[in-house]
Coordinates of C-alpha atoms in Angstrom, one line a residue:
Chain A
X244 CA -18.2 19.5 1.1
X245 CA -19.3 16.3 2.8
X246 CA -16.2 14.4 2.0
X247 CA -13.9 17.2 3.2
X248 CA -15.2 16.9 6.7
X249 CA -15.1 13.2 6.2
X250 CA -11.4 13.4 5.4
X251 CA -10.6 15.6 8.3
X252 CA -12.4 13.2 10.7
X253 CA -10.7 10.2 9.0
X254 CA -7.4 11.7 10.0
X255 CA -8.7 12.5 13.5
X256 CA -10.0 9.0 13.9
X257 CA -6.7 7.4 12.7
X258 CA -4.7 9.6 15.1
X259 CA -7.1 8.7 18.0
X260 CA -6.5 5.0 17.3
X261 CA -2.7 5.6 17.5
X262 CA -2.9 7.5 20.8
X263 CA -5.4 4.9 22.0
X264 CA -3.0 2.1 21.4
X265 CA -0.3 3.8 23.4
X266 CA -2.8 4.5 26.3
X267 CA -4.1 1.0 26.3
X268 CA -0.5 -0.3 26.3
X269 CA 0.2 2.0 29.2
X270 CA -2.8 0.8 31.2
X271 CA -2.0 -2.9 30.6
X272 CA 1.5 -2.4 31.8
X273 CA 0.3 -0.5 34.9
X274 CA -2.1 -3.3 35.7
X275 CA 0.7 -5.9 35.3
X276 CA 3.0 -3.8 37.5
X277 CA 0.4 -3.3 40.2
X278 CA -0.4 -7.1 40.3
X279 CA 3.3 -7.9 40.3
X280 CA 3.1 -9.9 37.1
X281 CA 6.1 -8.2 35.4
X282 CA 9.6 -9.7 35.8
X283 CA 12.4 -7.3 36.7
X284 CA 13.8 -7.9 33.3
X285 CA 10.6 -6.7 31.7
X286 CA 10.4 -3.7 34.1
X287 CA 13.9 -2.8 33.0
X288 CA 12.7 -2.8 29.4
X289 CA 9.8 -0.3 29.8
X290 CA 11.8 2.9 29.4
X291 CA 13.8 1.5 26.4
X292 CA 10.5 0.5 24.8
X293 CA 9.3 4.1 24.8
X294 CA 12.8 5.2 23.6
X295 CA 12.8 2.9 20.6
X296 CA 9.2 3.8 19.7
X297 CA 10.2 7.5 19.8
X298 CA 13.2 6.8 17.7
X299 CA 11.2 4.7 15.1
X300 CA 8.5 7.4 14.8
X301 CA 11.1 10.2 14.5
X302 CA 13.2 8.3 11.9
X303 CA 10.0 7.6 9.9
X304 CA 9.6 11.3 9.5
X305 CA 12.9 11.4 7.6
X306 CA 12.7 8.1 5.8
X307 CA 9.0 7.7 5.2
X308 CA 7.7 11.3 4.9
X309 CA 10.7 13.2 3.6
X310 CA 11.8 10.1 1.7
X311 CA 15.5 10.4 2.4
X312 CA 17.5 7.5 3.8
X313 CA 19.4 8.5 6.9
X314 CA 21.7 6.1 8.7
X315 CA 22.9 8.5 11.4
X316 CA 19.9 8.6 13.7
X317 CA 21.8 7.2 16.6
X318 CA 24.2 10.2 16.3
X319 CA 21.4 12.6 17.1
X320 CA 20.3 10.5 19.9
X321 CA 23.9 10.6 21.2
X322 CA 23.9 14.4 21.1
X323 CA 20.6 14.6 23.0
X324 CA 21.8 12.1 25.6
X325 CA 25.1 13.9 26.3
X326 CA 23.7 17.4 26.2
X327 CA 21.0 16.6 28.6
X328 CA 23.1 14.5 30.9
X329 CA 25.7 17.3 31.0
X330 CA 23.0 19.8 31.9
X331 CA 21.5 17.6 34.6
X332 CA 24.9 16.9 36.1
X333 CA 26.0 20.6 35.9
X334 CA 22.8 21.8 37.5
X335 CA 22.6 19.0 40.1
X336 CA 24.4 21.1 42.7
X337 CA 22.6 24.4 42.1
X338 CA 19.5 23.3 44.0
X339 CA 17.2 23.5 40.9
X340 CA 14.1 21.4 41.6
X341 CA 14.5 18.0 40.0
X342 CA 11.3 18.1 38.1
X343 CA 12.0 21.5 36.4
X344 CA 15.6 20.4 35.8
X345 CA 14.4 17.3 34.0
X346 CA 12.0 19.2 31.8
X347 CA 14.7 21.6 31.0
X348 CA 17.1 18.7 30.2
X349 CA 14.5 17.3 27.8
X350 CA 14.2 20.6 26.0
X351 CA 18.0 21.1 25.9
X352 CA 18.5 17.6 24.6
X353 CA 15.9 18.2 21.8
X354 CA 17.3 21.6 21.0
X355 CA 20.9 20.5 20.7
X356 CA 20.0 17.5 18.6
X357 CA 17.8 19.8 16.5
X358 CA 20.7 22.2 16.0
X359 CA 23.0 19.4 15.0
X360 CA 20.3 18.2 12.6
X361 CA 20.3 21.7 10.9
X362 CA 24.1 21.9 10.9
X363 CA 24.5 18.4 9.4
X364 CA 21.4 18.8 7.2
X365 CA 22.6 21.9 5.4
X366 CA 25.6 20.2 3.6
X367 CA 24.2 16.7 3.6
X368 CA 20.6 17.2 2.3
X369 CA 22.1 18.2 -1.1
X370 CA 22.9 14.5 -1.6
X371 CA 20.4 11.9 -2.5
X372 CA 19.8 8.2 -1.9
X373 CA 22.8 6.0 -1.2
X374 CA 25.1 9.0 -1.0
X375 CA 23.0 10.6 1.7
X376 CA 22.9 7.3 3.6
X377 CA 26.7 7.0 3.6
X378 CA 27.3 10.5 4.7
X379 CA 24.8 10.4 7.5
X380 CA 26.3 7.1 8.6
X381 CA 29.7 8.8 8.8
X382 CA 28.3 11.8 10.7
X383 CA 26.7 9.4 13.3
X384 CA 30.1 7.7 13.8
X385 CA 31.9 11.0 14.0
X386 CA 29.6 12.3 16.7
X387 CA 30.0 9.1 18.7
X388 CA 33.8 9.2 18.4
X389 CA 34.0 12.9 19.3
X390 CA 32.1 12.2 22.5
X391 CA 34.7 9.6 23.4
X392 CA 37.6 12.1 23.4
X393 CA 35.7 15.0 24.9
X394 CA 36.6 16.2 28.4
X395 CA 34.7 18.9 30.1
X396 CA 35.3 20.0 33.7
X397 CA 33.9 22.6 36.0
X398 CA 35.6 24.7 38.7
X399 CA 35.4 28.1 40.3
X400 CA 36.6 29.7 37.0
X401 CA 33.8 28.1 35.0
X402 CA 33.9 25.4 32.3
X403 CA 37.1 23.9 30.8
X404 CA 37.3 21.9 27.6
X405 CA 39.9 19.5 26.3
X406 CA 40.2 16.8 23.6
X407 CA 43.2 15.2 25.2
X408 CA 42.8 14.1 28.8
X409 CA 41.2 15.0 32.1
X410 CA 44.5 16.4 33.3
X411 CA 44.6 18.9 30.4
X412 CA 41.6 20.5 31.8
X413 CA 43.8 22.1 34.5
X414 CA 41.0 22.2 37.0
X415 CA 41.5 24.1 40.2
X416 CA 41.1 22.4 43.5
X417 CA 37.5 21.5 44.1
X418 CA 36.8 21.3 40.4
X419 CA 34.9 18.3 39.0
X420 CA 35.2 16.5 35.7
X421 CA 31.7 16.3 34.2
X422 CA 32.4 14.6 30.8
X423 CA 35.3 12.3 31.2
X424 CA 36.2 11.1 27.7
X425 CA 35.8 7.4 27.2
X426 CA 34.3 7.1 30.7
X427 CA 31.5 9.4 29.7
X428 CA 29.2 11.0 32.2
X429 CA 28.7 9.2 35.5
X430 CA 26.1 10.0 38.2
X431 CA 23.3 11.2 35.9
X432 CA 20.1 11.4 38.0
X433 CA 17.9 8.4 37.1
X434 CA 14.7 10.3 36.3
X435 CA 13.4 8.4 33.3
X436 CA 10.3 6.5 34.2
X437 CA 7.8 4.5 32.1
X438 CA 5.2 7.2 32.6
X439 CA 7.5 10.0 31.4
X440 CA 8.5 7.8 28.5
X441 CA 4.9 7.3 27.5
X442 CA 4.2 11.0 27.8
X443 CA 7.2 11.8 25.6
X444 CA 6.0 9.2 23.1
X445 CA 2.6 10.8 23.0
X446 CA 4.1 14.2 22.5
X447 CA 6.3 12.8 19.7
X448 CA 3.3 11.3 18.0
X449 CA 1.3 14.5 18.4
X450 CA 4.1 16.6 16.8
X451 CA 4.8 14.1 13.9
X452 CA 1.2 13.3 13.0
X453 CA 0.0 16.9 13.2
X454 CA 3.0 18.0 11.2
X455 CA 2.3 15.5 8.5
X456 CA -1.4 16.4 8.3
X457 CA -0.7 20.1 7.8
X458 CA 0.4 22.4 5.1
X459 CA 4.1 21.9 5.9
X460 CA 3.7 18.1 5.9
X461 CA 2.0 18.2 2.5
X462 CA 5.0 20.3 1.2
X463 CA 7.4 17.7 2.6
X464 CA 5.6 14.8 1.0
X465 CA 5.3 16.7 -2.2
X466 CA 9.1 17.0 -2.3
X467 CA 9.4 13.2 -1.6
X468 CA 7.0 12.4 -4.5
X469 CA 8.4 14.7 -7.0
X470 CA 11.0 17.3 -6.2
X471 CA 10.9 19.1 -9.6
X472 CA 7.1 19.4 -9.6
X473 CA 7.2 20.7 -6.0
X474 CA 9.7 23.3 -6.9
X475 CA 7.6 24.3 -9.9
X476 CA 4.7 25.2 -7.7
X477 CA 6.9 27.3 -5.5
X478 CA 7.8 24.9 -2.6
X479 CA 11.0 25.9 -0.9
X480 CA 12.8 22.6 -1.1
X481 CA 15.8 23.4 1.2
X482 CA 13.5 24.9 3.9
X483 CA 11.2 21.9 4.1
X484 CA 13.9 19.3 3.9
X485 CA 15.7 20.9 6.7
X486 CA 12.5 21.3 8.7
X487 CA 11.7 17.6 8.5
X488 CA 15.3 16.5 9.1
X489 CA 15.8 18.8 12.1
X490 CA 12.5 17.9 13.7
X491 CA 13.4 14.3 13.2
X492 CA 16.8 14.9 14.8
X493 CA 15.3 16.8 17.8
X494 CA 12.9 14.0 18.5
X495 CA 15.8 11.5 18.4
X496 CA 17.5 13.8 20.9
X497 CA 14.4 13.4 23.2
X498 CA 14.9 9.6 23.0
X499 CA 18.5 10.2 23.9
X500 CA 17.5 12.2 27.0
X501 CA 15.3 9.3 28.0
X502 CA 18.3 6.9 27.5
X503 CA 20.7 9.1 29.4
X504 CA 18.5 9.5 32.5
X505 CA 17.7 5.8 32.6
X506 CA 21.3 4.8 33.3
X507 CA 23.7 6.2 35.9
X508 CA 26.6 6.0 33.5
X509 CA 26.5 7.4 30.0
X510 CA 29.2 6.2 27.7
X511 CA 29.2 6.5 23.9
X512 CA 29.8 3.0 22.7
X513 CA 29.3 1.3 19.3
X514 CA 26.4 -0.7 20.7
X515 CA 24.3 2.2 22.0
X516 CA 25.2 5.0 19.6
X517 CA 26.9 3.3 16.7
X518 CA 25.6 2.5 13.3
X519 CA 24.2 -0.8 14.5
X520 CA 21.7 1.2 16.5
X521 CA 20.9 3.4 13.5
X522 CA 20.3 0.3 11.4
X523 CA 18.1 -1.2 14.1
X524 CA 15.9 1.9 14.1
X525 CA 15.7 1.7 10.3
X526 CA 14.6 -1.9 10.6
X527 CA 11.7 -0.8 12.8
X528 CA 10.7 1.8 10.2
X529 CA 11.0 -0.5 7.3
X530 CA 9.1 -3.4 9.0
X531 CA 6.4 -1.1 10.4
X532 CA 5.9 0.5 7.0
X533 CA 7.8 3.3 5.5
X534 CA 5.6 6.4 6.1
X535 CA 3.4 4.4 8.4
X536 CA 3.9 6.1 11.8
X537 CA 1.7 3.8 13.8
X538 CA 3.3 0.7 12.2
X539 CA 6.8 1.8 13.0
X540 CA 5.9 2.4 16.6
X541 CA 4.4 -1.1 16.9
X542 CA 7.3 -2.7 15.1
X543 CA 9.7 -1.1 17.6
X544 CA 7.8 -2.4 20.6
X545 CA 7.4 -6.0 19.2
X546 CA 11.0 -6.3 18.1
X547 CA 12.3 -4.9 21.4
X548 CA 10.2 -7.3 23.4
X549 CA 10.7 -10.3 21.3
X550 CA 14.2 -11.3 22.2
X551 CA 13.4 -10.9 25.9
X552 CA 10.1 -12.9 25.7
X553 CA 12.0 -15.7 23.9
X554 CA 14.8 -15.7 26.5
X555 CA 13.5 -19.1 27.7
X556 CA 14.3 -20.6 24.3
X557 CA 17.9 -19.6 24.7
X558 CA 19.7 -20.9 21.6
X559 CA 16.8 -20.4 19.3
X560 CA 15.8 -16.9 20.2
X561 CA 17.8 -15.1 17.6
X562 CA 16.8 -17.6 15.0
X563 CA 13.1 -17.0 15.8
X564 CA 13.8 -13.2 15.8
X565 CA 15.3 -13.5 12.3
X566 CA 12.3 -15.6 11.1
X567 CA 9.9 -13.0 12.5
X568 CA 11.8 -10.3 10.7
X569 CA 11.4 -12.1 7.4
X570 CA 7.7 -12.9 7.9
X571 CA 6.9 -9.4 8.9
X572 CA 8.7 -8.1 5.8
X573 CA 6.8 -10.4 3.6
X574 CA 3.4 -9.7 5.2
X575 CA 4.0 -6.0 5.0
X576 CA 5.5 -5.6 1.5
X577 CA 4.6 -8.6 -0.6
X578 CA 1.9 -7.5 -3.2
X579 CA -0.1 -10.7 -2.8
X580 CA -0.2 -10.3 1.0
X581 CA -1.0 -6.7 0.7
X582 CA -4.0 -7.5 -1.6
X583 CA -5.1 -10.2 0.8
X584 CA -5.0 -7.9 3.7
X585 CA -6.8 -5.3 1.7
X586 CA -9.5 -7.8 0.8
X587 CA -10.1 -9.1 4.3
X588 CA -9.5 -5.9 6.2
X589 CA -12.2 -5.1 8.8
X590 CA -13.3 -2.0 7.0
X591 CA -13.8 -3.7 3.7
X592 CA -15.6 -6.6 5.2
X593 CA -17.9 -4.1 6.8
X594 CA -18.4 -2.3 3.5
X595 CA -19.2 -5.5 1.7
X596 CA -21.7 -6.6 4.3
X597 CA -23.4 -3.2 3.9
X598 CA -23.7 -3.4 0.1
X599 CA -24.9 -7.0 0.4
X600 CA -27.6 -5.8 2.8
X601 CA -28.6 -3.1 0.4
X602 CA -28.8 -5.5 -2.5
X603 CA -31.1 -7.7 -0.6
Chain B
X61 CA 2.2 46.1 -23.2
X62 CA 2.7 42.4 -23.5
X63 CA 2.3 40.0 -20.6
X64 CA 5.4 38.0 -21.4
X65 CA 8.3 39.8 -23.2
X66 CA 11.3 37.6 -24.1
X67 CA 14.3 39.3 -25.8
X68 CA 17.4 37.5 -27.3
X69 CA 17.1 34.6 -24.9
X70 CA 20.0 32.2 -25.3
X71 CA 21.6 29.3 -23.5
X72 CA 24.5 27.0 -24.4
X73 CA 25.4 23.6 -23.1
X74 CA 29.1 23.2 -23.7
X75 CA 29.4 24.1 -27.4
X76 CA 25.8 23.5 -28.2
X77 CA 23.6 26.6 -28.5
X78 CA 20.3 25.0 -27.4
X79 CA 18.4 28.2 -27.6
X80 CA 19.7 31.0 -29.8
X81 CA 18.4 34.5 -29.7
X82 CA 14.8 33.6 -29.1
X83 CA 12.3 36.4 -29.1
X84 CA 8.6 36.3 -28.3
X85 CA 5.9 38.7 -27.0
X86 CA 2.7 37.3 -25.7
X87 CA -0.3 39.4 -25.0
X88 CA -2.6 38.9 -22.0
X89 CA -5.3 36.3 -22.7
X90 CA -3.5 34.9 -25.8
X91 CA -3.2 31.2 -26.7
X92 CA 0.3 30.9 -28.0
X93 CA 1.9 27.8 -29.5
X94 CA 5.6 26.8 -29.6
X95 CA 6.3 24.0 -32.2
X96 CA 9.3 22.5 -33.8
X97 CA 11.0 19.1 -34.4
X98 CA 12.4 17.1 -31.5
X99 CA 15.5 18.6 -29.9
X100 CA 14.7 22.1 -31.3
X101 CA 14.9 23.6 -27.8
X102 CA 11.2 23.9 -26.9
X103 CA 11.3 22.4 -23.5
X104 CA 14.6 24.2 -22.8
X105 CA 12.7 27.5 -23.4
X106 CA 10.2 26.4 -20.8
X107 CA 13.0 25.5 -18.4
X108 CA 14.5 29.0 -19.0
X109 CA 11.2 30.7 -18.4
X110 CA 10.6 28.9 -15.2
X111 CA 14.1 29.3 -13.8
X112 CA 15.3 25.7 -14.0
X113 CA 18.1 26.9 -16.3
X114 CA 19.7 30.4 -16.1
X115 CA 20.0 32.0 -19.5
X116 CA 23.5 32.9 -20.7
X117 CA 22.1 35.9 -22.5
X118 CA 18.8 37.7 -22.9
X119 CA 15.9 39.1 -20.9
X120 CA 12.6 37.8 -19.7
X121 CA 9.9 40.2 -18.5
X122 CA 6.6 39.1 -17.0
X123 CA 4.0 41.8 -16.7
X124 CA 6.7 44.5 -16.9
X125 CA 8.8 42.8 -14.1
X126 CA 12.3 41.5 -15.0
X127 CA 12.5 37.9 -13.9
X128 CA 15.6 36.9 -15.8
X129 CA 17.8 34.5 -13.8
X130 CA 15.4 34.3 -10.9
X131 CA 14.9 31.1 -9.0
X132 CA 12.1 28.6 -9.8
X133 CA 10.3 29.6 -6.5
X134 CA 10.5 33.3 -7.2
X135 CA 9.2 32.8 -10.7
X136 CA 6.3 30.6 -9.4
X137 CA 5.5 33.5 -7.0
X138 CA 5.8 36.0 -9.8
X139 CA 3.1 34.1 -11.7
X140 CA 4.4 31.5 -14.1
X141 CA 3.1 27.9 -13.7
X142 CA 3.8 24.9 -15.8
X143 CA 3.0 21.3 -16.6
X144 CA 5.5 18.7 -17.7
X145 CA 6.0 16.6 -20.8
X146 CA 6.2 13.5 -18.7
X147 CA 3.5 13.9 -16.1
X148 CA 4.9 14.9 -12.7
X149 CA 2.3 14.5 -10.0
X150 CA 2.7 13.8 -6.3
X151 CA 1.8 10.2 -6.7
X152 CA 1.3 9.2 -3.1
X153 CA -0.8 12.2 -2.2
X154 CA -4.5 12.4 -2.9
X155 CA -5.9 14.3 -5.9
X156 CA -7.2 16.9 -3.4
X157 CA -3.8 17.2 -1.7
X158 CA -2.0 17.6 -5.1
X159 CA -4.0 20.8 -5.7
X160 CA -3.6 21.9 -2.1
X161 CA 0.2 21.8 -2.6
X162 CA -0.4 24.2 -5.5
X163 CA -2.2 26.5 -3.1
X164 CA 0.7 26.4 -0.7
X165 CA 2.1 29.9 -1.2
X166 CA -1.2 31.7 -1.2
X167 CA -2.6 30.1 1.9
X168 CA -0.3 30.4 4.9
X169 CA -0.2 29.5 8.5
X170 CA 2.9 28.8 10.7
X171 CA 4.3 25.4 11.5
X172 CA 3.3 25.9 15.1
X173 CA -0.3 26.6 14.1
X174 CA -0.2 23.4 12.1
X175 CA 1.2 21.3 15.0
X176 CA -0.9 22.8 17.8
X177 CA -4.0 23.1 15.6
X178 CA -4.6 26.8 16.3
X179 CA -7.7 28.4 14.8
X180 CA -5.7 29.7 11.8
X181 CA -5.1 26.1 10.9
X182 CA -8.7 25.2 10.7
X183 CA -9.6 28.4 9.0
X184 CA -6.9 28.2 6.3
X185 CA -7.4 24.4 5.7
X186 CA -11.1 25.0 5.2
X187 CA -10.4 27.8 2.7
X188 CA -7.9 25.6 0.9
X189 CA -10.3 22.7 0.7
X190 CA -13.0 24.8 -0.8
X191 CA -10.7 26.4 -3.3
X192 CA -9.2 23.0 -4.3
X193 CA -12.6 21.5 -4.7
X194 CA -13.6 24.4 -6.9
X195 CA -10.6 23.8 -9.1
X196 CA -11.2 20.1 -9.2
X197 CA -14.8 20.7 -10.2
X198 CA -13.7 22.7 -13.2
X199 CA -11.8 19.7 -14.4
X200 CA -14.5 17.2 -13.4
X201 CA -12.2 15.6 -10.9
X202 CA -14.1 16.4 -7.8
X203 CA -15.5 12.9 -7.6
X204 CA -12.0 11.5 -7.4
X205 CA -10.7 13.9 -4.8
X206 CA -9.8 11.1 -2.4
X207 CA -8.1 8.9 -4.9
X208 CA -4.3 8.7 -5.0
X209 CA -3.0 10.7 -7.9
X210 CA -1.2 7.7 -9.3
X211 CA -4.5 5.8 -9.5
X212 CA -6.0 8.3 -12.0
X213 CA -6.1 7.3 -15.7
X214 CA -3.6 9.1 -17.9
X215 CA -5.9 11.7 -19.4
X216 CA -7.2 12.7 -16.0
X217 CA -3.6 12.9 -14.6
X218 CA -2.9 15.5 -17.3
X219 CA -6.0 17.5 -16.1
X220 CA -4.9 17.3 -12.5
X221 CA -1.5 18.7 -13.4
X222 CA -3.2 21.7 -15.1
X223 CA -5.5 22.1 -12.0
X224 CA -2.4 22.0 -9.7
X225 CA -0.7 24.6 -11.9
X226 CA -3.7 26.9 -11.8
X227 CA -3.9 26.6 -8.0
X228 CA -0.7 28.7 -7.8
X229 CA -2.7 31.6 -9.3
X230 CA -0.5 32.2 -12.3
X231 CA -0.6 34.9 -14.8
X232 CA 0.9 32.7 -17.5
X233 CA 0.4 29.0 -17.9
X234 CA 3.0 26.9 -19.7
X235 CA 1.7 23.5 -21.1
X236 CA 4.4 21.1 -22.2
X237 CA 2.9 18.7 -24.8
X238 CA -0.5 18.4 -23.0
X239 CA -1.9 16.0 -25.7
X240 CA 1.1 13.6 -25.6
X241 CA -0.2 10.1 -25.4
X242 CA -3.8 11.0 -25.8
X243 CA -6.2 9.5 -28.2
X244 CA -8.2 11.8 -30.6
X245 CA -11.2 11.9 -28.3
X246 CA -9.1 12.8 -25.3
X247 CA -7.3 15.4 -27.4
X248 CA -10.6 16.9 -28.5
X249 CA -11.7 17.1 -24.9
X250 CA -8.4 18.6 -23.9
X251 CA -8.8 21.4 -26.5
X252 CA -12.1 22.3 -25.0
X253 CA -10.6 22.3 -21.5
X254 CA -7.7 24.6 -22.6
X255 CA -10.2 27.0 -24.2
X256 CA -12.3 26.8 -21.1
X257 CA -9.4 27.5 -18.8
X258 CA -8.4 30.5 -20.9
X259 CA -11.9 32.0 -20.8
X260 CA -12.8 31.1 -17.2
X261 CA -9.6 32.1 -15.6
X262 CA -8.7 34.9 -18.1
X263 CA -5.5 33.0 -18.6
X264 CA -2.6 33.5 -20.9
X265 CA -1.3 30.2 -22.2
X266 CA 1.9 29.2 -23.9
X267 CA 2.0 25.6 -25.1
X268 CA 4.3 23.1 -26.8
X269 CA 2.6 20.6 -28.9
X270 CA 3.3 18.1 -31.7
X271 CA -0.4 17.5 -32.5
X272 CA -0.9 19.9 -35.4
X273 CA -4.7 19.5 -35.2
X274 CA -4.6 20.8 -31.7
X275 CA -2.2 23.5 -32.6
X276 CA -4.2 24.7 -35.6
X277 CA -7.4 24.4 -33.6
X278 CA -6.6 26.5 -30.6
X279 CA -3.4 28.5 -31.0
X280 CA -3.8 32.1 -32.2
X281 CA -0.1 32.7 -32.8
X282 CA 2.9 30.4 -33.2
X283 CA 6.6 30.3 -33.0
X284 CA 8.5 27.6 -34.9
X285 CA 11.8 26.5 -33.5
X286 CA 14.5 24.6 -35.3
X287 CA 18.0 23.8 -33.9
X288 CA 17.5 26.4 -31.2
X289 CA 16.8 29.2 -33.7
X290 CA 13.5 30.8 -34.5
X291 CA 12.3 29.7 -38.0
X292 CA 9.0 31.5 -38.2
X293 CA 6.6 33.5 -36.1
X294 CA 3.1 34.9 -36.6
X295 CA -0.5 34.0 -37.1
X296 CA -1.1 30.3 -36.9
X297 CA -2.5 29.9 -40.4
X298 CA 0.3 31.9 -42.0
X299 CA 3.0 30.0 -40.1
X300 CA 1.6 26.6 -40.9
X301 CA 1.6 27.5 -44.6
X302 CA 5.1 28.9 -44.6
X303 CA 7.2 26.8 -47.0
X304 CA 10.2 27.0 -44.7
X305 CA 8.2 25.6 -41.8
X306 CA 6.7 22.8 -44.0
X307 CA 10.2 21.9 -45.2
X308 CA 11.8 21.8 -41.7
X309 CA 9.0 20.4 -39.6
X310 CA 5.7 19.5 -41.2
X311 CA 7.0 17.6 -44.2
X312 CA 6.2 18.2 -47.8

């Protein structure tokens, strides 16, 4: 009985540390901002930092908790970005209060990405390992490319769609093109701020951590550890795989909303929604620790800040970046390093001191 | 009426009839053994009973309910639980969580209740913890509740697998070679555990085993399988002295 409450409180404590790290980071940045110690370059990085952290946490739900390798995470981010930017642009003239509109845009971005997660998940989650990775990679690319040929316009008749050109929309006079193919969406209101980013990151952490530490999370991890055994105790494999995958996609959509509302022009390019992006998010997850939510968040922040902090070193910065990647990889995954960290972890040193005292 | 009634159960893989017209009838509370040489189709029968394979012919009835061709999940809910020949635990979950996964279908709350920590979450989790600890205590695993399942020694992993199976509140428990890889002491202890489970949970148990000492020691009735066909069936002592069985399996 004693250890049950101990276990629950252990989770609560671990979660509190995670939220605490985010809040302390927020406070430090606010102080730096107030005292004017942050370069404009760094100020420009604040929203992307939150975005990458959200992406890393959400992908860790698929890769670390569900145990399936997905390389299409940027695709879901793309869906969230375009759906929300479209909504914001469409509603911009209706006189809807900006705050409510932005909250609605976040929900729509998450919902659309979540729906795409389910639609893609149904056929794709039958696959395993490398095959799943390749198919998700392809889906990510398809979403990005479809966005590049999608034209949507609005006039007094309502909405018009085309996959050819803006002219094919046949808009009446006074109509506007909202999504303009390769030129994307321009004039999205810049509503993403660092504070909103931090709030969304906290909400993401809240959802993911509480999900993992509940009945559903246990079922998802059971599937990861042994699918056949999970099935034999009556766990609905399809349901829980889809649940994890679509929640992960919806949260990536939230990161997309943050991205779309941080820039005035939203264009689907290889560098923002291509597979490079998906791989980069995966790098955060792998370096931070597969299944380690807090670690992946920290890895995302460090690896985003690093190239900018090293800008002074110019030629060497990507070299240092690469070395840091390798060192982090070794420290996190090498068995000897793991044992070393275990031995000299704060908790174990404390425990040893306690037993030493008792012996005396 | 029997708890498990199997009639003319058959399955073919290509041209191979892995199980051929298998019949068995197991009464409630019985300890029933399934023996036979390697490749005789014993595990295939388990896979048929638990819905991993769909039979090409025959009928399976559990407690008067037809479960032939049902999915693994439906069969688990209907009341058949199993363990595996090669242990299949949730390695990276704790011992306690392994059992709590077994409790999954009998203790429910919604996803939203889990995420937003509604009162049903705390209530249900508390009940699951208590129930899981009760089960672990039965198997003397309560002291290791916080260990990762993969860190348990082999014999205790087998016990945890049985505890997890019992957590699904089955009517029938299938044990696939529970004594495989155990030394004589561990086997002896396992025999006591199986007896204890039967008495304590009023359980019906069907087990596959190669260890004849264990089979002779605890099984009340036996079926002997050879090349997918039933070779003999009946009281354990009669079956083990059957010249056919000795010739095909036990050795003269």
